[in-house]
mmCIF file of N, CA and C in Angstrom:
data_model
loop_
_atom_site.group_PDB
_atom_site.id
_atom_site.type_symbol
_atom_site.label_atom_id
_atom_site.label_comp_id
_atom_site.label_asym_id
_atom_site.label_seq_id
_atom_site.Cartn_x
_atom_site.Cartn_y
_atom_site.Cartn_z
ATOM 1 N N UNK A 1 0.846 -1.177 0.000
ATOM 2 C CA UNK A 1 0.000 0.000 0.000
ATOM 3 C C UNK A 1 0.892 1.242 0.000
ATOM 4 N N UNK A 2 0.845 2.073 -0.635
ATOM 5 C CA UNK A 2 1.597 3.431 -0.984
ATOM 6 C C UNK A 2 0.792 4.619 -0.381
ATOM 7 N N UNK A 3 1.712 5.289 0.847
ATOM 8 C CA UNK A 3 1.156 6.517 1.115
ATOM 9 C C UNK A 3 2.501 7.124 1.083
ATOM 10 N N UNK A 4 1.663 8.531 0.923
ATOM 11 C CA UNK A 4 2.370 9.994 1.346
ATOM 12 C C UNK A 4 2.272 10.944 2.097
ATOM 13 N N UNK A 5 3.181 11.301 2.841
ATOM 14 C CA UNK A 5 3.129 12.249 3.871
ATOM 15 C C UNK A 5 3.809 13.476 3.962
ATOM 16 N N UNK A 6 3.122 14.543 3.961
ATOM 17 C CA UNK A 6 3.877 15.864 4.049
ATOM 18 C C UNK A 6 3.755 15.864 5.699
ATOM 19 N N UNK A 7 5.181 16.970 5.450
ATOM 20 C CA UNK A 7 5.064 17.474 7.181
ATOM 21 C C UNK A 7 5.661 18.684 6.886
ATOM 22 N N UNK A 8 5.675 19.967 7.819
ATOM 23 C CA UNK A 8 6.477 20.924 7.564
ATOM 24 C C UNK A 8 5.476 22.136 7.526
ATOM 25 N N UNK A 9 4.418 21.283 7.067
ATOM 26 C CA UNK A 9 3.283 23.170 7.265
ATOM 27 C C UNK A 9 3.096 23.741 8.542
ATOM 28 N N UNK A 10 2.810 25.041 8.545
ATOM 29 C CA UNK A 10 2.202 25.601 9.948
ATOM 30 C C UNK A 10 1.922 27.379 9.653
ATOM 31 N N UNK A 11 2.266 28.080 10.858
ATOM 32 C CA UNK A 11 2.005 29.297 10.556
ATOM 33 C C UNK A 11 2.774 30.132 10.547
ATOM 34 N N UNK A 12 3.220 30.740 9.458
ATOM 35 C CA UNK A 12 4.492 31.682 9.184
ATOM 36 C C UNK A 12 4.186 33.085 9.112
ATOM 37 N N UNK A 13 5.281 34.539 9.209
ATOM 38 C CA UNK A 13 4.407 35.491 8.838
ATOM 39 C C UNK A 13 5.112 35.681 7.533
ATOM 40 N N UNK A 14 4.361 37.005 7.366
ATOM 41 C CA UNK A 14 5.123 37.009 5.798
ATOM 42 C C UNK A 14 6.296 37.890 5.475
ATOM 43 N N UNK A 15 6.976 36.899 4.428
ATOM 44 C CA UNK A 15 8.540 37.203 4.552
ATOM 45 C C UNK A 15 9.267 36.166 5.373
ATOM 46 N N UNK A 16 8.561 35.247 5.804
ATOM 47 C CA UNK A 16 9.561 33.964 6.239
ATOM 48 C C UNK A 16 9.385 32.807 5.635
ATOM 49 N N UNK A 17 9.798 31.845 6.312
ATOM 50 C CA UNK A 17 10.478 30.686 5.295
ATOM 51 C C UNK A 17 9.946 29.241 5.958
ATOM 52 N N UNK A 18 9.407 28.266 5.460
ATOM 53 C CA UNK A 18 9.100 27.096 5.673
ATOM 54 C C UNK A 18 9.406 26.019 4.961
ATOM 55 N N UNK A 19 9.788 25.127 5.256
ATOM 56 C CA UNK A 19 10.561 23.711 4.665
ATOM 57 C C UNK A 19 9.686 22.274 4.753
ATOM 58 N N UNK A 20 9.044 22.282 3.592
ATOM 59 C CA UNK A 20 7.975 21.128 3.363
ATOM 60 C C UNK A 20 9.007 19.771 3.295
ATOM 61 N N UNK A 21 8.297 18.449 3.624
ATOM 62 C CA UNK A 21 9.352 17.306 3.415
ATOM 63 C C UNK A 21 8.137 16.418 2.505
ATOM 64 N N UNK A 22 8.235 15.664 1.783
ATOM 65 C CA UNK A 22 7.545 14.533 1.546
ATOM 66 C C UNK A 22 8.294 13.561 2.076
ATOM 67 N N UNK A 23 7.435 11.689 2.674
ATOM 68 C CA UNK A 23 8.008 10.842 2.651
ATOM 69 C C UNK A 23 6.895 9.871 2.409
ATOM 70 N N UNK A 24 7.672 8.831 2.063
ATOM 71 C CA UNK A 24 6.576 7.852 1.340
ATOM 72 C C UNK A 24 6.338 6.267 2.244
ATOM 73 N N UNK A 25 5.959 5.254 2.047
ATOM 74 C CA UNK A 25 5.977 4.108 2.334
ATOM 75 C C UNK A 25 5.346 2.934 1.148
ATOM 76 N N UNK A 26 5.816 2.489 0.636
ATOM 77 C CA UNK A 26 5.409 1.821 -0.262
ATOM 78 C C UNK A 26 5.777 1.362 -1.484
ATOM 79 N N UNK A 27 6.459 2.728 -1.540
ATOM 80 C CA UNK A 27 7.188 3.704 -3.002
ATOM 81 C C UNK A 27 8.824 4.109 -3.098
ATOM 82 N N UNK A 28 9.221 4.036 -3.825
ATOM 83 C CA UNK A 28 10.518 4.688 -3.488
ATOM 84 C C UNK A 28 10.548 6.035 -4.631
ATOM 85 N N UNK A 29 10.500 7.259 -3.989
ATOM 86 C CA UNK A 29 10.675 8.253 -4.373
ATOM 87 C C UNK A 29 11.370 8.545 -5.655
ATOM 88 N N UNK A 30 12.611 8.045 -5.073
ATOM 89 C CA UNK A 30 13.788 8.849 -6.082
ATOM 90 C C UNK A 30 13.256 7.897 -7.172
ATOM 91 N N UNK A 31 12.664 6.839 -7.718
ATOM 92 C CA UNK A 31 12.640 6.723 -8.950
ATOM 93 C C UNK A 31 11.676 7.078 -9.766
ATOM 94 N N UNK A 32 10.641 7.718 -9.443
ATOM 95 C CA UNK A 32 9.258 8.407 -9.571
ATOM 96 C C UNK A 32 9.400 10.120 -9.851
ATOM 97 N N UNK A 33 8.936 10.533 -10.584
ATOM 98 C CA UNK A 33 8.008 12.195 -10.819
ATOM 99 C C UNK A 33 7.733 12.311 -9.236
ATOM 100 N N UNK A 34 8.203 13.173 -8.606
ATOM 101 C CA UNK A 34 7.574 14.252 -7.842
ATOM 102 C C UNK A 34 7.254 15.459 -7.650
ATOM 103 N N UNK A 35 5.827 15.617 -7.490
ATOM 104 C CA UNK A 35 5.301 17.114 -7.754
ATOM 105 C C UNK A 35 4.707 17.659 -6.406
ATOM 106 N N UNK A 36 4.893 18.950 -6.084
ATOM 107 C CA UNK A 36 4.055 19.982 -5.138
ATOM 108 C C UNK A 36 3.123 20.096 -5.457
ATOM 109 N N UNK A 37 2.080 20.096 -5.132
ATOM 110 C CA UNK A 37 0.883 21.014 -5.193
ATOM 111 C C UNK A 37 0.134 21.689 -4.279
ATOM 112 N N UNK A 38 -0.438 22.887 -4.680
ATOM 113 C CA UNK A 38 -0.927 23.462 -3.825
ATOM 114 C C UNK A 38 -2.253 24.128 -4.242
ATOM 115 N N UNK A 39 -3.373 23.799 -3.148
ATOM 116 C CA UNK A 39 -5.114 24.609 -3.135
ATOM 117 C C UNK A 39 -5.268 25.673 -2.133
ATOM 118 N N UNK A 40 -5.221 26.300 -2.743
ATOM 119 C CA UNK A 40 -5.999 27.608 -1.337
ATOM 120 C C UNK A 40 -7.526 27.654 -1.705
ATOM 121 N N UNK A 41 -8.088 27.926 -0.698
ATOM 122 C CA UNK A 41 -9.333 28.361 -0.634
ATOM 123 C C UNK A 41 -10.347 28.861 -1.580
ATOM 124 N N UNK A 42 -11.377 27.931 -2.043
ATOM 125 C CA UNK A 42 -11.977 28.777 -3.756
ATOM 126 C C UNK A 42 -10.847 29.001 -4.741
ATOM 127 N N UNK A 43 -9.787 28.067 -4.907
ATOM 128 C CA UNK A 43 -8.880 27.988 -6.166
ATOM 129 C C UNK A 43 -8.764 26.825 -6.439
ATOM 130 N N UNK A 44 -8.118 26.730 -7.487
ATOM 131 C CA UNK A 44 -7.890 25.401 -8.241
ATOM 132 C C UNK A 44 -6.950 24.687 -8.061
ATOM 133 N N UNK A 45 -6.849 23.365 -7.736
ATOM 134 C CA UNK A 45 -5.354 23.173 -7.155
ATOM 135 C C UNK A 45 -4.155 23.479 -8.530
ATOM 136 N N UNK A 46 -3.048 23.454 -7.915
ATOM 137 C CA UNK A 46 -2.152 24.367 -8.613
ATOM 138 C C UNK A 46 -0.391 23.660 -8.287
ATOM 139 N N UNK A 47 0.185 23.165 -9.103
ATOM 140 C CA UNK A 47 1.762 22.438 -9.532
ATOM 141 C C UNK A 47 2.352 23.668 -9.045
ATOM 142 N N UNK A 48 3.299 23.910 -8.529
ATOM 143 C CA UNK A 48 4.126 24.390 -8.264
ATOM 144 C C UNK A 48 5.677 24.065 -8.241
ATOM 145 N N UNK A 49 5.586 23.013 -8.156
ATOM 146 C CA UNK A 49 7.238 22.568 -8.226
ATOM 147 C C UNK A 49 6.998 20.919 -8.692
ATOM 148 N N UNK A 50 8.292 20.681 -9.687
ATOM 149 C CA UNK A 50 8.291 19.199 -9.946
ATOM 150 C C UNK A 50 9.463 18.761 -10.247
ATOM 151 N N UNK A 51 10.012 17.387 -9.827
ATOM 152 C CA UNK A 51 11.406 17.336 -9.918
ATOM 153 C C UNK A 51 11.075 15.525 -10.851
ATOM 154 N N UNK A 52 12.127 15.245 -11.560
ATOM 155 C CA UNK A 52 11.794 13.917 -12.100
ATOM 156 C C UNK A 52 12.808 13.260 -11.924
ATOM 157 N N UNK A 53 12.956 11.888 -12.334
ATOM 158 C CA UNK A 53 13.492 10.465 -11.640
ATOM 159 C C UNK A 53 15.472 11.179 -12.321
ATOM 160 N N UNK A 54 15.661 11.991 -12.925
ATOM 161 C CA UNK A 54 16.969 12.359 -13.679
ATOM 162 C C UNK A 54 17.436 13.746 -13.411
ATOM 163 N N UNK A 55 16.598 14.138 -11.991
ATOM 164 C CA UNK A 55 16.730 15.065 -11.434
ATOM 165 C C UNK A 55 16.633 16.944 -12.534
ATOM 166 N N UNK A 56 15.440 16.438 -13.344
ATOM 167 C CA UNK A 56 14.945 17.552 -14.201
ATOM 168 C C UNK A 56 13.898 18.227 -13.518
ATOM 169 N N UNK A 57 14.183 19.565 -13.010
ATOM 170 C CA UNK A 57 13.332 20.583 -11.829
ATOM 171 C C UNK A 57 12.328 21.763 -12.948
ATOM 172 N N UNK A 58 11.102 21.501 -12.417
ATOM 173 C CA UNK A 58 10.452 22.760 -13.122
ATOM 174 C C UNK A 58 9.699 23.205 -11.951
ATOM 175 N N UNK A 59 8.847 24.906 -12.377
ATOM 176 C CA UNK A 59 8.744 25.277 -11.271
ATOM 177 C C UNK A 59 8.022 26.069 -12.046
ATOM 178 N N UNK A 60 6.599 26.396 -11.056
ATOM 179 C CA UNK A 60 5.238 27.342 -11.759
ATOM 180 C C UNK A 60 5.875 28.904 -11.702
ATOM 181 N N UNK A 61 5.645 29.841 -12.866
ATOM 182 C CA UNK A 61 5.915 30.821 -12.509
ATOM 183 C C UNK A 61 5.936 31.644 -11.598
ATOM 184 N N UNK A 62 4.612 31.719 -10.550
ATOM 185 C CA UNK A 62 4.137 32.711 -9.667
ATOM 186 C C UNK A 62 5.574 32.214 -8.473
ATOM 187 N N UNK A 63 6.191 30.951 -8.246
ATOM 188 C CA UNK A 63 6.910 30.866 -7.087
ATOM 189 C C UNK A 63 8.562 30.593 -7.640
ATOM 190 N N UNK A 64 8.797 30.665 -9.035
ATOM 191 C CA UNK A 64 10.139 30.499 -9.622
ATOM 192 C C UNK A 64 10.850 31.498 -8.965
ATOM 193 N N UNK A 65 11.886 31.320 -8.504
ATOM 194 C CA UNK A 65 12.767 32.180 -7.174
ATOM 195 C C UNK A 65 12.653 32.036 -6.057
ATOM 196 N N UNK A 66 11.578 31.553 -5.168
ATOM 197 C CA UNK A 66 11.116 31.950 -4.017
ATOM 198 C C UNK A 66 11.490 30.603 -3.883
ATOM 199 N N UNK A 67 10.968 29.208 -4.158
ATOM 200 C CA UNK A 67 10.613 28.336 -3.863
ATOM 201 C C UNK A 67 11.776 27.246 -4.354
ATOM 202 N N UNK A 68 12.524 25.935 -3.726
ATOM 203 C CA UNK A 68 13.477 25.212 -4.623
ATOM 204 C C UNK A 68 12.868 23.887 -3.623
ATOM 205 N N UNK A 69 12.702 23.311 -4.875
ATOM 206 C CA UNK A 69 12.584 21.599 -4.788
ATOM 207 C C UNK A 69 13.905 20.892 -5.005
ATOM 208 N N UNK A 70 14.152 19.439 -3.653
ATOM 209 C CA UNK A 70 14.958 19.031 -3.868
ATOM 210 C C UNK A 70 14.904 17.475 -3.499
ATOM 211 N N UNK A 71 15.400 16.760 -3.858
ATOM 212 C CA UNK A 71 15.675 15.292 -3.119
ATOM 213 C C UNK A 71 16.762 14.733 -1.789
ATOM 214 N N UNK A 72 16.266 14.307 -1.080
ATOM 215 C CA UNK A 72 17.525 13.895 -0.470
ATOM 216 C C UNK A 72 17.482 12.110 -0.397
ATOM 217 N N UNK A 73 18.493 11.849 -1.462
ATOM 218 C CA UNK A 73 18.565 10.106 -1.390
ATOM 219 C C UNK A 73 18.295 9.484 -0.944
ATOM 220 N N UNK A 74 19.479 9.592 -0.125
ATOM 221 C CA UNK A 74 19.659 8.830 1.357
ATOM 222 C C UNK A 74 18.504 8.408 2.277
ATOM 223 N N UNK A 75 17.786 9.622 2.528
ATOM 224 C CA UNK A 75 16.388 9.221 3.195
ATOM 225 C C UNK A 75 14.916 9.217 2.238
ATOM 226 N N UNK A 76 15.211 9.068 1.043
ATOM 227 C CA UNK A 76 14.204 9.418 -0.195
ATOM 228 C C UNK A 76 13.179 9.964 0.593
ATOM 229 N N UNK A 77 13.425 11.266 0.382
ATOM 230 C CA UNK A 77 12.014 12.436 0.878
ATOM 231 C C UNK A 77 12.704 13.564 -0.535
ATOM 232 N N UNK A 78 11.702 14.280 -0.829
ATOM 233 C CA UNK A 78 11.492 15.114 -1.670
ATOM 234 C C UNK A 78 11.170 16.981 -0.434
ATOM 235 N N UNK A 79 11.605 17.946 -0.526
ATOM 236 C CA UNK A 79 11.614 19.028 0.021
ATOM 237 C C UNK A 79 11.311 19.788 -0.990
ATOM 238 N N UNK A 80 10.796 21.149 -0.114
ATOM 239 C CA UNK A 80 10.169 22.273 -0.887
ATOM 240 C C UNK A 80 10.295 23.418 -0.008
ATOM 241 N N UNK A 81 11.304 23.388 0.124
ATOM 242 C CA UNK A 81 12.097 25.049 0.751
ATOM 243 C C UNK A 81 11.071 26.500 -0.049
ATOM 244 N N UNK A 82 10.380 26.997 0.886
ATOM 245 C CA UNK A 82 9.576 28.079 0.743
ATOM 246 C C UNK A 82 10.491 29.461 1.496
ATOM 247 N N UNK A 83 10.618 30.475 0.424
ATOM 248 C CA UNK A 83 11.255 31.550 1.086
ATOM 249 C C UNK A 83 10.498 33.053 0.586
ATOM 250 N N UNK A 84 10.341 34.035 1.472
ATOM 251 C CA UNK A 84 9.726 35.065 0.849
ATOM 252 C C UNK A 84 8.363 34.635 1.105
ATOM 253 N N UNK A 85 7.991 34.228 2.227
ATOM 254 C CA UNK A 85 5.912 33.726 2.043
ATOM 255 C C UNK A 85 5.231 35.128 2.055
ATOM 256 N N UNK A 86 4.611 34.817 1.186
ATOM 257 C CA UNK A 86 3.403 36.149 0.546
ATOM 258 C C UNK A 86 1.883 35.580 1.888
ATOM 259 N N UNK A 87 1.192 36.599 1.428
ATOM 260 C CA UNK A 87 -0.237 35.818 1.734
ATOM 261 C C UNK A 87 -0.761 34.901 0.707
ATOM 262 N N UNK A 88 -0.811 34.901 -0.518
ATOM 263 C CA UNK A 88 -1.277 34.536 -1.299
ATOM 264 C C UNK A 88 -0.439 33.192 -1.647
ATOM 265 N N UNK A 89 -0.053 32.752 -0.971
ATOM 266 C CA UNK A 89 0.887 31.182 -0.332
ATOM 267 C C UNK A 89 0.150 30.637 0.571
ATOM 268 N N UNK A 90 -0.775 31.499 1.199
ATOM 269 C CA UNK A 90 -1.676 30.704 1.884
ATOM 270 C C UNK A 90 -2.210 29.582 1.083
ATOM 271 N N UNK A 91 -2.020 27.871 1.674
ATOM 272 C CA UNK A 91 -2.727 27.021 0.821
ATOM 273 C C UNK A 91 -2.763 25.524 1.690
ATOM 274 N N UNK A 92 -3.466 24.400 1.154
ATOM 275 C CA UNK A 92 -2.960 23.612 1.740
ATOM 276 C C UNK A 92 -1.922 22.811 0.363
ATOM 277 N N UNK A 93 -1.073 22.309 1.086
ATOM 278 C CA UNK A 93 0.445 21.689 -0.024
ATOM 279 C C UNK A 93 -0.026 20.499 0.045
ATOM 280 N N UNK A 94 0.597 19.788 -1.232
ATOM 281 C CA UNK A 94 0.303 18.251 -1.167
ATOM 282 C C UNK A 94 1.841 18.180 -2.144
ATOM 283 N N UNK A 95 1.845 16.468 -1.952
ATOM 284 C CA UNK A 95 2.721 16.040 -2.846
ATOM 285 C C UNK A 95 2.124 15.108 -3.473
ATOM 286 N N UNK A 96 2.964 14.489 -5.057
ATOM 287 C CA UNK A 96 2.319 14.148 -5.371
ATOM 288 C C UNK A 96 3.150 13.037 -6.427
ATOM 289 N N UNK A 97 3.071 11.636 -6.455
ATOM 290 C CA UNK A 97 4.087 11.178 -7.428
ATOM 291 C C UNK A 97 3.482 10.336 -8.883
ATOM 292 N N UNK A 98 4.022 10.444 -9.295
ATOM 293 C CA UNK A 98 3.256 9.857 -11.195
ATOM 294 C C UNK A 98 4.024 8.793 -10.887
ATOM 295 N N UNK A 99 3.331 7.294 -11.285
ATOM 296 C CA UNK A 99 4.113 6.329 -11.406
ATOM 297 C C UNK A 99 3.364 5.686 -12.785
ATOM 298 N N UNK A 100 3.759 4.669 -13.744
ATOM 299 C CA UNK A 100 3.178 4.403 -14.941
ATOM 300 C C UNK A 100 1.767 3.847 -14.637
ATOM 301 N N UNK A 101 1.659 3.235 -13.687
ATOM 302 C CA UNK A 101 0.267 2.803 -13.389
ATOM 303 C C UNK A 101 -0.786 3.756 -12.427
ATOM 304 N N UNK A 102 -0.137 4.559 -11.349
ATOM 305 C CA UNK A 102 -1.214 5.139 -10.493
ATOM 306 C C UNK A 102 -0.806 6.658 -10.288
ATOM 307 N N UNK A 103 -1.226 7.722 -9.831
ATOM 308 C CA UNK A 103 -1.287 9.033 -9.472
ATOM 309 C C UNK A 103 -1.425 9.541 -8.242
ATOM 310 N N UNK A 104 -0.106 9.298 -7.378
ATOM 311 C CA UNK A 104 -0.597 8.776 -5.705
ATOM 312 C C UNK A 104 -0.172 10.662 -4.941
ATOM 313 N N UNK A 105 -1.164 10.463 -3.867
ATOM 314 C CA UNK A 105 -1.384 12.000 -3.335
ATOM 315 C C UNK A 105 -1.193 11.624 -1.609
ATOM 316 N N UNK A 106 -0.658 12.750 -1.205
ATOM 317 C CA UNK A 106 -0.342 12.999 0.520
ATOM 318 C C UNK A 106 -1.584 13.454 1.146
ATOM 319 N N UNK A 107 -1.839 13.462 1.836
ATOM 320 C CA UNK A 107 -2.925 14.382 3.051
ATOM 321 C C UNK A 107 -2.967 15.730 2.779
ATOM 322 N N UNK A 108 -1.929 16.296 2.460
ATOM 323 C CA UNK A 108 -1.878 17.529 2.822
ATOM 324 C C UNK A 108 -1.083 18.620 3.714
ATOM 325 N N UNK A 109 -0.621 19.442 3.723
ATOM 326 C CA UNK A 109 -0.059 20.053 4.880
ATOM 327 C C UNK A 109 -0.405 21.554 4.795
ATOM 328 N N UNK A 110 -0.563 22.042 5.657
ATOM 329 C CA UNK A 110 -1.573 23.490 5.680
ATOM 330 C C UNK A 110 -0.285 24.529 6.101
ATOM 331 N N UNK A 111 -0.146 25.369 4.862
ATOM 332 C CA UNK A 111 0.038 25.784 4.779
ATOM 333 C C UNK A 111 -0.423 27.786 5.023
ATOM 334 N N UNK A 112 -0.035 28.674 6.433
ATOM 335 C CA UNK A 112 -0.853 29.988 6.769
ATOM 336 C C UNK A 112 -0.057 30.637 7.081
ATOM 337 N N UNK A 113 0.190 31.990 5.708
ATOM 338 C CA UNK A 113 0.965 33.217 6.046
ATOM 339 C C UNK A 113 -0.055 34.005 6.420
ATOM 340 N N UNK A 114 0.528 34.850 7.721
ATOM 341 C CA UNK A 114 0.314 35.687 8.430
ATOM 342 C C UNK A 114 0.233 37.254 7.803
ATOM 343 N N UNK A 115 -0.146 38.143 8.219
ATOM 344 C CA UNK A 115 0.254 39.531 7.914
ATOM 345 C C UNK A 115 1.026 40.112 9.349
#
């Protein structure tokens, strides 16, 4: 059985910095598509960062600079270093991995910039 787990959300103000982790059980990361995503409130959920099995990084415009996706091997978790939080970062984050057969998703992690 394959789950995912974010951890790392909470409440920041704005102009600071939060460090999302994915980790999996089931799955092994590093050889899989991993993607961010993120829904705020009455929006659409929304890609923000994606890294692939050959370590090829893309990244949605609105957070290109602010935001860097990364892997760490060793413990196959996927990160999403958030810097510069706006309000409009308010969201809840998910991760998210493409494998040839299924489209597997985390809980969530809630993500709340402050003013």
């Amino acid at each position: 059985q394959v789950q995912l787990v974010e951890s790392g959300g909470g409440l920041v103000q704005a102009g600071g910095s939060l460090r999302l982790s994915c980790a999996a059980s089931g799955i092994v990361l590093s050889r899989h598509p991993v993607n961010w995503y993120r829904q705020a409130p009455g929006k659409e959920r929304e890609r923000v960062a994606s890294t692939t099995s050959r370590g090829i990084i893309d990244y949605a415009g609105d957070v290109r600079g602010q935001f860097t996706i990364s892997r760490d091997i060793d413990s196959d978790t996927v990160s999403l270093q958030m810097n510069g939080l706006k309000l409009d970062d308010t969201a809840v984050y998910y991760c998210n991995v493409n494998t040839y057969a299924d489209d597997y998703w985390g809980q969530g992690t809630q993500v709340t910039v402050s003013s």
